[in-house]
PDB file of N, CA and C and ligand atoms in Angstrom:
ATOM      1  N   MET R 161     136.872 188.972  83.949  1.00 47.00           N
ATOM      2  CA  MET R 161     137.646 188.021  84.756  1.00 47.00           C
ATOM      3  C   MET R 161     136.947 186.790  85.114  1.00 47.00           C
ATOM      4  N   GLU R 162     137.640 185.634  84.992  1.00 52.00           N
ATOM      5  CA  GLU R 162     136.989 184.387  85.217  1.00 52.00           C
ATOM      6  C   GLU R 162     136.843 184.126  86.730  1.00 52.00           C
ATOM      7  N   ASN R 163     135.690 183.650  87.136  1.00 49.00           N
ATOM      8  CA  ASN R 163     135.575 183.300  88.529  1.00 49.00           C
ATOM      9  C   ASN R 163     135.790 181.811  88.702  1.00 49.00           C
ATOM     10  N   ASN R 164     137.074 181.572  88.882  1.00 55.00           N
ATOM     11  CA  ASN R 164     137.359 180.117  89.055  1.00 55.00           C
ATOM     12  C   ASN R 164     137.728 179.710  90.473  1.00 55.00           C
ATOM     13  N   THR R 165     136.824 179.046  91.113  1.00 67.00           N
ATOM     14  CA  THR R 165     137.053 178.663  92.515  1.00 67.00           C
ATOM     15  C   THR R 165     137.443 177.211  92.608  1.00 67.00           C
ATOM     16  N   GLU R 166     137.493 176.506  91.424  1.00 81.00           N
ATOM     17  CA  GLU R 166     137.905 175.109  91.472  1.00 81.00           C
ATOM     18  C   GLU R 166     139.366 175.033  91.741  1.00 81.00           C
ATOM     19  N   LYS R 167     139.735 174.156  92.643  1.00 93.00           N
ATOM     20  CA  LYS R 167     141.153 173.928  92.934  1.00 93.00           C
ATOM     21  C   LYS R 167     141.697 172.858  91.982  1.00 93.00           C
ATOM     22  N   VAL R 168     142.940 172.993  91.701  1.00 97.00           N
ATOM     23  CA  VAL R 168     143.657 171.975  90.972  1.00 97.00           C
ATOM     24  C   VAL R 168     144.114 170.942  91.951  1.00 97.00           C
ATOM     25  N   SER R 169     143.856 169.677  91.740  1.00 97.00           N
ATOM     26  CA  SER R 169     144.354 168.680  92.656  1.00 97.00           C
ATOM     27  C   SER R 169     145.575 167.991  92.018  1.00 97.00           C
ATOM     28  N   VAL R 170     146.491 167.807  92.898  1.00 98.00           N
ATOM     29  CA  VAL R 170     147.787 167.228  92.474  1.00 98.00           C
ATOM     30  C   VAL R 170     147.889 165.904  93.376  1.00 98.00           C
ATOM     31  N   LYS R 171     147.824 164.771  92.694  1.00 97.00           N
ATOM     32  CA  LYS R 171     147.886 163.485  93.413  1.00 97.00           C
ATOM     33  C   LYS R 171     149.308 162.935  93.144  1.00 97.00           C
ATOM     34  N   VAL R 172     150.005 162.910  94.283  1.00 96.00           N
ATOM     35  CA  VAL R 172     151.482 162.433  94.175  1.00 96.00           C
ATOM     36  C   VAL R 172     151.444 161.004  94.649  1.00 96.00           C
ATOM     37  N   CYS R 173     151.850 160.096  93.747  1.00 95.00           N
ATOM     38  CA  CYS R 173     151.888 158.701  94.077  1.00 95.00           C
ATOM     39  C   CYS R 173     153.004 158.356  95.010  1.00 95.00           C
ATOM     40  N   MET R 174     152.622 157.756  96.149  1.00 92.00           N
ATOM     41  CA  MET R 174     153.591 157.332  97.220  1.00 92.00           C
ATOM     42  C   MET R 174     153.749 155.836  97.198  1.00 92.00           C
ATOM     43  N   GLY R 175     153.296 155.185  96.134  1.00 93.00           N
ATOM     44  CA  GLY R 175     153.397 153.745  96.054  1.00 93.00           C
ATOM     45  C   GLY R 175     154.840 153.317  95.894  1.00 93.00           C
ATOM     46  N   THR R 176     155.091 152.051  96.152  1.00 92.00           N
ATOM     47  CA  THR R 176     156.496 151.540  96.158  1.00 92.00           C
ATOM     48  C   THR R 176     157.196 151.786  94.768  1.00 92.00           C
ATOM     49  N   THR R 177     156.518 151.417  93.690  1.00 90.00           N
ATOM     50  CA  THR R 177     157.158 151.530  92.371  1.00 90.00           C
ATOM     51  C   THR R 177     157.557 152.957  92.125  1.00 90.00           C
ATOM     52  N   CYS R 178     156.634 153.857  92.360  1.00 93.00           N
ATOM     53  CA  CYS R 178     156.884 155.273  92.059  1.00 93.00           C
ATOM     54  C   CYS R 178     157.955 155.841  93.004  1.00 93.00           C
ATOM     55  N   PHE R 179     157.922 155.338  94.273  1.00 91.00           N
ATOM     56  CA  PHE R 179     158.857 155.781  95.211  1.00 91.00           C
ATOM     57  C   PHE R 179     160.306 155.386  94.804  1.00 91.00           C
ATOM     58  N   VAL R 180     160.514 154.137  94.422  1.00 90.00           N
ATOM     59  CA  VAL R 180     161.797 153.707  94.088  1.00 90.00           C
ATOM     60  C   VAL R 180     162.295 154.254  92.763  1.00 90.00           C
ATOM     61  N   MET R 181     161.389 154.614  91.942  1.00 90.00           N
ATOM     62  CA  MET R 181     161.715 155.238  90.656  1.00 90.00           C
ATOM     63  C   MET R 181     161.980 156.743  90.764  1.00 90.00           C
ATOM     64  N   GLY R 182     162.018 157.297  91.903  1.00 91.00           N
ATOM     65  CA  GLY R 182     162.399 158.641  92.122  1.00 91.00           C
ATOM     66  C   GLY R 182     161.306 159.470  92.699  1.00 91.00           C
ATOM     67  N   GLY R 183     160.163 158.909  93.029  1.00 92.00           N
ATOM     68  CA  GLY R 183     159.086 159.705  93.639  1.00 92.00           C
ATOM     69  C   GLY R 183     159.537 160.400  94.909  1.00 92.00           C
ATOM     70  N   GLY R 184     160.437 159.836  95.581  1.00 90.00           N
ATOM     71  CA  GLY R 184     160.880 160.362  96.877  1.00 90.00           C
ATOM     72  C   GLY R 184     161.203 161.923  96.705  1.00 90.00           C
ATOM     73  N   ASN R 185     161.801 162.279  95.508  1.00 92.00           N
ATOM     74  CA  ASN R 185     162.240 163.656  95.266  1.00 92.00           C
ATOM     75  C   ASN R 185     160.966 164.613  95.220  1.00 92.00           C
ATOM     76  N   LEU R 186     159.810 163.977  95.003  1.00 95.00           N
ATOM     77  CA  LEU R 186     158.584 164.857  94.705  1.00 95.00           C
ATOM     78  C   LEU R 186     158.184 165.398  96.038  1.00 95.00           C
ATOM     79  N   GLN R 187     158.609 164.893  97.163  1.00 92.00           N
ATOM     80  CA  GLN R 187     158.298 165.468  98.456  1.00 92.00           C
ATOM     81  C   GLN R 187     158.498 166.973  98.493  1.00 92.00           C
ATOM     82  N   GLU R 188     159.403 167.494  97.700  1.00 95.00           N
ATOM     83  CA  GLU R 188     159.654 168.895  97.677  1.00 95.00           C
ATOM     84  C   GLU R 188     158.413 169.701  97.233  1.00 95.00           C
ATOM     85  N   LEU R 189     157.590 169.003  96.535  1.00 97.00           N
ATOM     86  CA  LEU R 189     156.338 169.699  96.032  1.00 97.00           C
ATOM     87  C   LEU R 189     155.475 170.106  97.232  1.00 97.00           C
ATOM     88  N   ASN R 190     155.505 169.489  98.344  1.00 95.00           N
ATOM     89  CA  ASN R 190     154.830 169.839  99.506  1.00 95.00           C
ATOM     90  C   ASN R 190     155.190 171.216 100.032  1.00 95.00           C
ATOM     91  N   GLU R 191     156.427 171.682  99.719  1.00 96.00           N
ATOM     92  CA  GLU R 191     156.825 172.974 100.094  1.00 96.00           C
ATOM     93  C   GLU R 191     156.577 174.006  98.966  1.00 96.00           C
ATOM     94  N   ILE R 192     156.935 173.574  97.814  1.00 97.00           N
ATOM     95  CA  ILE R 192     156.923 174.422  96.681  1.00 97.00           C
ATOM     96  C   ILE R 192     155.508 174.870  96.250  1.00 97.00           C
ATOM     97  N   ILE R 193     154.556 173.953  96.216  1.00 97.00           N
ATOM     98  CA  ILE R 193     153.182 174.231  95.813  1.00 97.00           C
ATOM     99  C   ILE R 193     152.497 175.241  96.702  1.00 97.00           C
ATOM    100  N   PRO R 194     152.464 175.048  97.986  1.00 97.00           N
ATOM    101  CA  PRO R 194     151.753 176.124  98.810  1.00 97.00           C
ATOM    102  C   PRO R 194     152.426 177.538  98.593  1.00 97.00           C
ATOM    103  N   LYS R 195     153.720 177.549  98.564  1.00 97.00           N
ATOM    104  CA  LYS R 195     154.470 178.738  98.334  1.00 97.00           C
ATOM    105  C   LYS R 195     154.054 179.450  97.022  1.00 97.00           C
ATOM    106  N   LYS R 196     154.004 178.637  96.010  1.00 97.00           N
ATOM    107  CA  LYS R 196     153.831 179.153  94.637  1.00 97.00           C
ATOM    108  C   LYS R 196     152.394 179.398  94.298  1.00 97.00           C
ATOM    109  N   TYR R 197     151.457 178.612  94.805  1.00 97.00           N
ATOM    110  CA  TYR R 197     150.135 178.632  94.346  1.00 97.00           C
ATOM    111  C   TYR R 197     149.115 178.952  95.434  1.00 97.00           C
ATOM    112  N   GLY R 198     149.546 179.019  96.694  1.00 96.00           N
ATOM    113  CA  GLY R 198     148.695 179.255  97.838  1.00 96.00           C
ATOM    114  C   GLY R 198     147.635 178.172  97.911  1.00 96.00           C
ATOM    115  N   ASP R 199     146.324 178.533  97.966  1.00 94.00           N
ATOM    116  CA  ASP R 199     145.340 177.507  98.159  1.00 94.00           C
ATOM    117  C   ASP R 199     144.626 177.154  96.799  1.00 94.00           C
ATOM    118  N   LYS R 200     145.279 177.539  95.752  1.00 96.00           N
ATOM    119  CA  LYS R 200     144.684 177.240  94.426  1.00 96.00           C
ATOM    120  C   LYS R 200     144.928 175.763  93.947  1.00 96.00           C
ATOM    121  N   VAL R 201     145.886 175.215  94.723  1.00 98.00           N
ATOM    122  CA  VAL R 201     146.332 173.884  94.302  1.00 98.00           C
ATOM    123  C   VAL R 201     146.372 173.003  95.601  1.00 98.00           C
ATOM    124  N   GLU R 202     145.777 171.913  95.600  1.00 96.00           N
ATOM    125  CA  GLU R 202     145.863 171.011  96.746  1.00 96.00           C
ATOM    126  C   GLU R 202     146.654 169.741  96.437  1.00 96.00           C
ATOM    127  N   ILE R 203     147.515 169.298  97.407  1.00 96.00           N
ATOM    128  CA  ILE R 203     148.263 168.075  97.132  1.00 96.00           C
ATOM    129  C   ILE R 203     147.629 166.948  97.962  1.00 96.00           C
ATOM    130  N   LEU R 204     147.441 165.881  97.219  1.00 94.00           N
ATOM    131  CA  LEU R 204     146.861 164.652  97.901  1.00 94.00           C
ATOM    132  C   LEU R 204     147.814 163.526  97.694  1.00 94.00           C
ATOM    133  N   PRO R 205     148.375 163.010  98.755  1.00 90.00           N
ATOM    134  CA  PRO R 205     149.219 161.831  98.586  1.00 90.00           C
ATOM    135  C   PRO R 205     148.335 160.616  98.381  1.00 90.00           C
ATOM    136  N   VAL R 206     148.699 159.779  97.453  1.00 94.00           N
ATOM    137  CA  VAL R 206     147.952 158.503  97.207  1.00 94.00           C
ATOM    138  C   VAL R 206     148.849 157.369  97.201  1.00 94.00           C
ATOM    139  N   ASN R 207     148.240 156.253  97.547  1.00 93.00           N
ATOM    140  CA  ASN R 207     149.074 155.052  97.733  1.00 93.00           C
ATOM    141  C   ASN R 207     149.614 154.437  96.452  1.00 93.00           C
ATOM    142  N   CYS R 208     148.765 154.313  95.416  1.00 93.00           N
ATOM    143  CA  CYS R 208     149.125 153.838  94.108  1.00 93.00           C
ATOM    144  C   CYS R 208     147.983 154.309  93.151  1.00 93.00           C
ATOM    145  N   LEU R 209     148.449 154.927  92.088  1.00 92.00           N
ATOM    146  CA  LEU R 209     147.414 155.415  91.143  1.00 92.00           C
ATOM    147  C   LEU R 209     146.956 154.327  90.212  1.00 92.00           C
ATOM    148  N   GLY R 210     147.550 153.132  90.378  1.00 90.00           N
ATOM    149  CA  GLY R 210     147.145 152.025  89.534  1.00 90.00           C
ATOM    150  C   GLY R 210     147.861 152.066  88.176  1.00 90.00           C
ATOM    151  N   LEU R 211     148.748 153.037  87.969  1.00 90.00           N
ATOM    152  CA  LEU R 211     149.323 153.170  86.657  1.00 90.00           C
ATOM    153  C   LEU R 211     150.604 152.369  86.535  1.00 90.00           C
ATOM    154  N   CYS R 212     151.310 152.036  87.610  1.00 88.00           N
ATOM    155  CA  CYS R 212     152.532 151.268  87.538  1.00 88.00           C
ATOM    156  C   CYS R 212     152.321 149.862  87.037  1.00 88.00           C
ATOM    157  N   SER R 213     151.089 149.320  87.355  1.00 81.00           N
ATOM    158  CA  SER R 213     150.933 147.893  87.061  1.00 81.00           C
ATOM    159  C   SER R 213     150.477 147.607  85.745  1.00 81.00           C
ATOM    160  N   ILE R 214     150.061 148.648  84.922  1.00 71.00           N
ATOM    161  CA  ILE R 214     149.595 148.403  83.590  1.00 71.00           C
ATOM    162  C   ILE R 214     150.704 147.956  82.753  1.00 71.00           C
ATOM    163  N   ASN R 215     151.845 148.478  82.886  1.00 64.00           N
ATOM    164  CA  ASN R 215     152.935 148.065  82.015  1.00 64.00           C
ATOM    165  C   ASN R 215     154.257 148.365  82.710  1.00 64.00           C
ATOM    166  N   TRP R 216     154.501 147.518  83.751  1.00 56.00           N
ATOM    167  CA  TRP R 216     155.576 147.936  84.661  1.00 56.00           C
ATOM    168  C   TRP R 216     156.980 147.765  83.955  1.00 56.00           C
ATOM    169  N   GLU R 217     157.085 146.929  83.007  1.00 59.00           N
ATOM    170  CA  GLU R 217     158.353 146.764  82.363  1.00 59.00           C
ATOM    171  C   GLU R 217     158.789 148.086  81.630  1.00 59.00           C
ATOM    172  N   TYR R 218     157.782 148.781  81.183  1.00 61.00           N
ATOM    173  CA  TYR R 218     158.133 150.053  80.489  1.00 61.00           C
ATOM    174  C   TYR R 218     157.677 151.206  81.348  1.00 61.00           C
ATOM    175  N   SER R 219     157.615 150.897  82.619  1.00 78.00           N
ATOM    176  CA  SER R 219     157.093 151.929  83.555  1.00 78.00           C
ATOM    177  C   SER R 219     157.677 153.298  83.405  1.00 78.00           C
ATOM    178  N   LYS R 220     156.838 154.206  83.397  1.00 91.00           N
ATOM    179  CA  LYS R 220     157.267 155.591  83.327  1.00 91.00           C
ATOM    180  C   LYS R 220     157.067 156.261  84.649  1.00 91.00           C
ATOM    181  N   ALA R 221     157.185 155.426  85.770  1.00 93.00           N
ATOM    182  CA  ALA R 221     157.083 155.974  87.053  1.00 93.00           C
ATOM    183  C   ALA R 221     158.192 156.966  87.353  1.00 93.00           C
ATOM    184  N   PRO R 222     158.086 157.865  88.253  1.00 95.00           N
ATOM    185  CA  PRO R 222     156.930 158.083  89.064  1.00 95.00           C
ATOM    186  C   PRO R 222     155.826 158.812  88.398  1.00 95.00           C
ATOM    187  N   TYR R 223     154.657 158.513  88.856  1.00 95.00           N
ATOM    188  CA  TYR R 223     153.416 159.206  88.333  1.00 95.00           C
ATOM    189  C   TYR R 223     152.845 160.176  89.272  1.00 95.00           C
ATOM    190  N   VAL R 224     152.369 161.240  88.640  1.00 96.00           N
ATOM    191  CA  VAL R 224     151.532 162.192  89.441  1.00 96.00           C
ATOM    192  C   VAL R 224     150.370 162.557  88.640  1.00 96.00           C
ATOM    193  N   LYS R 225     149.244 162.837  89.248  1.00 97.00           N
ATOM    194  CA  LYS R 225     148.089 163.225  88.506  1.00 97.00           C
ATOM    195  C   LYS R 225     147.728 164.677  88.765  1.00 97.00           C
ATOM    196  N   VAL R 226     147.675 165.495  87.803  1.00 97.00           N
ATOM    197  CA  VAL R 226     147.259 166.869  87.942  1.00 97.00           C
ATOM    198  C   VAL R 226     145.854 166.973  87.354  1.00 97.00           C
ATOM    199  N   ASP R 227     144.875 167.059  88.278  1.00 96.00           N
ATOM    200  CA  ASP R 227     143.477 166.813  87.904  1.00 96.00           C
ATOM    201  C   ASP R 227     143.421 165.491  87.153  1.00 96.00           C
ATOM    202  N   ASP R 228     142.985 165.479  85.915  1.00 93.00           N
ATOM    203  CA  ASP R 228     142.897 164.198  85.179  1.00 93.00           C
ATOM    204  C   ASP R 228     144.074 163.939  84.351  1.00 93.00           C
ATOM    205  N   GLU R 229     145.035 164.773  84.291  1.00 95.00           N
ATOM    206  CA  GLU R 229     146.236 164.611  83.411  1.00 95.00           C
ATOM    207  C   GLU R 229     147.364 163.815  84.196  1.00 95.00           C
ATOM    208  N   VAL R 230     147.805 162.744  83.587  1.00 95.00           N
ATOM    209  CA  VAL R 230     148.802 161.977  84.091  1.00 95.00           C
ATOM    210  C   VAL R 230     150.178 162.560  83.723  1.00 95.00           C
ATOM    211  N   VAL R 231     151.046 162.868  84.688  1.00 96.00           N
ATOM    212  CA  VAL R 231     152.331 163.239  84.463  1.00 96.00           C
ATOM    213  C   VAL R 231     153.246 162.031  84.711  1.00 96.00           C
ATOM    214  N   ASN R 232     153.822 161.477  83.720  1.00 94.00           N
ATOM    215  CA  ASN R 232     154.741 160.324  83.871  1.00 94.00           C
ATOM    216  C   ASN R 232     156.151 160.851  83.996  1.00 94.00           C
ATOM    217  N   GLU R 233     157.035 159.885  84.401  1.00 95.00           N
ATOM    218  CA  GLU R 233     158.415 160.289  84.710  1.00 95.00           C
ATOM    219  C   GLU R 233     158.361 161.591  85.463  1.00 95.00           C
ATOM    220  N   ALA R 234     157.633 161.675  86.463  1.00 96.00           N
ATOM    221  CA  ALA R 234     157.343 163.022  87.101  1.00 96.00           C
ATOM    222  C   ALA R 234     158.660 163.536  87.719  1.00 96.00           C
ATOM    223  N   THR R 235     158.915 164.850  87.572  1.00 97.00           N
ATOM    224  CA  THR R 235     159.866 165.522  88.354  1.00 97.00           C
ATOM    225  C   THR R 235     159.147 166.781  88.843  1.00 97.00           C
ATOM    226  N   VAL R 236     159.769 167.494  89.781  1.00 97.00           N
ATOM    227  CA  VAL R 236     159.247 168.726  90.296  1.00 97.00           C
ATOM    228  C   VAL R 236     158.882 169.654  89.082  1.00 97.00           C
ATOM    229  N   GLU R 237     159.876 169.708  88.226  1.00 97.00           N
ATOM    230  CA  GLU R 237     159.613 170.682  86.988  1.00 97.00           C
ATOM    231  C   GLU R 237     158.417 170.311  86.181  1.00 97.00           C
ATOM    232  N   ARG R 238     158.331 168.998  85.888  1.00 97.00           N
ATOM    233  CA  ARG R 238     157.278 168.561  84.992  1.00 97.00           C
ATOM    234  C   ARG R 238     155.830 168.688  85.654  1.00 97.00           C
ATOM    235  N   VAL R 239     155.820 168.526  87.013  1.00 98.00           N
ATOM    236  CA  VAL R 239     154.601 168.725  87.704  1.00 98.00           C
ATOM    237  C   VAL R 239     154.154 170.139  87.746  1.00 98.00           C
ATOM    238  N   ILE R 240     155.159 171.035  87.981  1.00 98.00           N
ATOM    239  CA  ILE R 240     154.890 172.548  88.035  1.00 98.00           C
ATOM    240  C   ILE R 240     154.415 172.965  86.662  1.00 98.00           C
ATOM    241  N   GLU R 241     154.997 172.458  85.677  1.00 97.00           N
ATOM    242  CA  GLU R 241     154.600 172.782  84.278  1.00 97.00           C
ATOM    243  C   GLU R 241     153.165 172.381  83.998  1.00 97.00           C
ATOM    244  N   ALA R 242     152.787 171.190  84.478  1.00 98.00           N
ATOM    245  CA  ALA R 242     151.479 170.725  84.253  1.00 98.00           C
ATOM    246  C   ALA R 242     150.415 171.501  85.051  1.00 98.00           C
ATOM    247  N   ILE R 243     150.767 171.925  86.273  1.00 98.00           N
ATOM    248  CA  ILE R 243     149.948 172.812  87.056  1.00 98.00           C
ATOM    249  C   ILE R 243     149.689 174.170  86.381  1.00 98.00           C
ATOM    250  N   ASP R 244     150.791 174.752  85.890  1.00 97.00           N
ATOM    251  CA  ASP R 244     150.761 176.049  85.242  1.00 97.00           C
ATOM    252  C   ASP R 244     149.804 175.940  84.053  1.00 97.00           C
ATOM    253  N   LYS R 245     149.917 174.866  83.273  1.00 96.00           N
ATOM    254  CA  LYS R 245     149.095 174.668  82.147  1.00 96.00           C
ATOM    255  C   LYS R 245     147.590 174.603  82.551  1.00 96.00           C
ATOM    256  N   ARG R 246     147.351 173.959  83.621  1.00 95.00           N
ATOM    257  CA  ARG R 246     146.042 173.749  84.190  1.00 95.00           C
ATOM    258  C   ARG R 246     145.454 175.156  84.566  1.00 95.00           C
ATOM    259  N   LEU R 247     146.317 175.941  85.160  1.00 95.00           N
ATOM    260  CA  LEU R 247     145.833 177.286  85.653  1.00 95.00           C
ATOM    261  C   LEU R 247     145.932 178.364  84.609  1.00 95.00           C
ATOM    262  N   GLY R 248     146.444 178.016  83.419  1.00 92.00           N
ATOM    263  CA  GLY R 248     146.450 178.895  82.255  1.00 92.00           C
ATOM    264  C   GLY R 248     147.671 179.922  82.448  1.00 92.00           C
ATOM    265  N   ILE R 249     148.592 179.541  83.208  1.00 86.00           N
ATOM    266  CA  ILE R 249     149.806 180.394  83.360  1.00 86.00           C
ATOM    267  C   ILE R 249     150.865 179.899  82.407  1.00 86.00           C
ATOM    268  N   ASN R 250     151.485 180.776  81.708  1.00 66.00           N
ATOM    269  CA  ASN R 250     152.521 180.258  80.774  1.00 66.00           C
ATOM    270  C   ASN R 250     153.909 180.914  81.062  1.00 66.00           C
TER     271      ASN R 250
HETATM  272  S1  FES H  14     153.141 152.864  92.774  1.00 82.14           S
HETATM  273 FE1  FES H  14     152.633 154.628  91.601  1.00 82.14          FE
HETATM  274  S2  FES H  14     151.156 154.188  90.198  1.00 82.14           S
HETATM  275 FE2  FES H  14     151.514 152.380  91.442  1.00 82.14          FE
END
């Protein structure tokens, strides 16, 4: 058995671009994540991941980062999927 004490960090962008593009719905993760993963996953709200400004015309906001992986056009489902992948759950 693997001794994995590292937590997966989930950074949910609370910046304006992400928020207006639907990031508000991601608030749900604050309830779902602790229920589903306990303390294996931590949620960190961030102001802007700096991803919206790279190419805002084709913005794929809202953005969430699961460890180093960027989830674009983030929805609750897509974020959960990325966390499961991180944790090796399929
Ligand atoms: S507002 Fe989300 S990456 Fe900038």
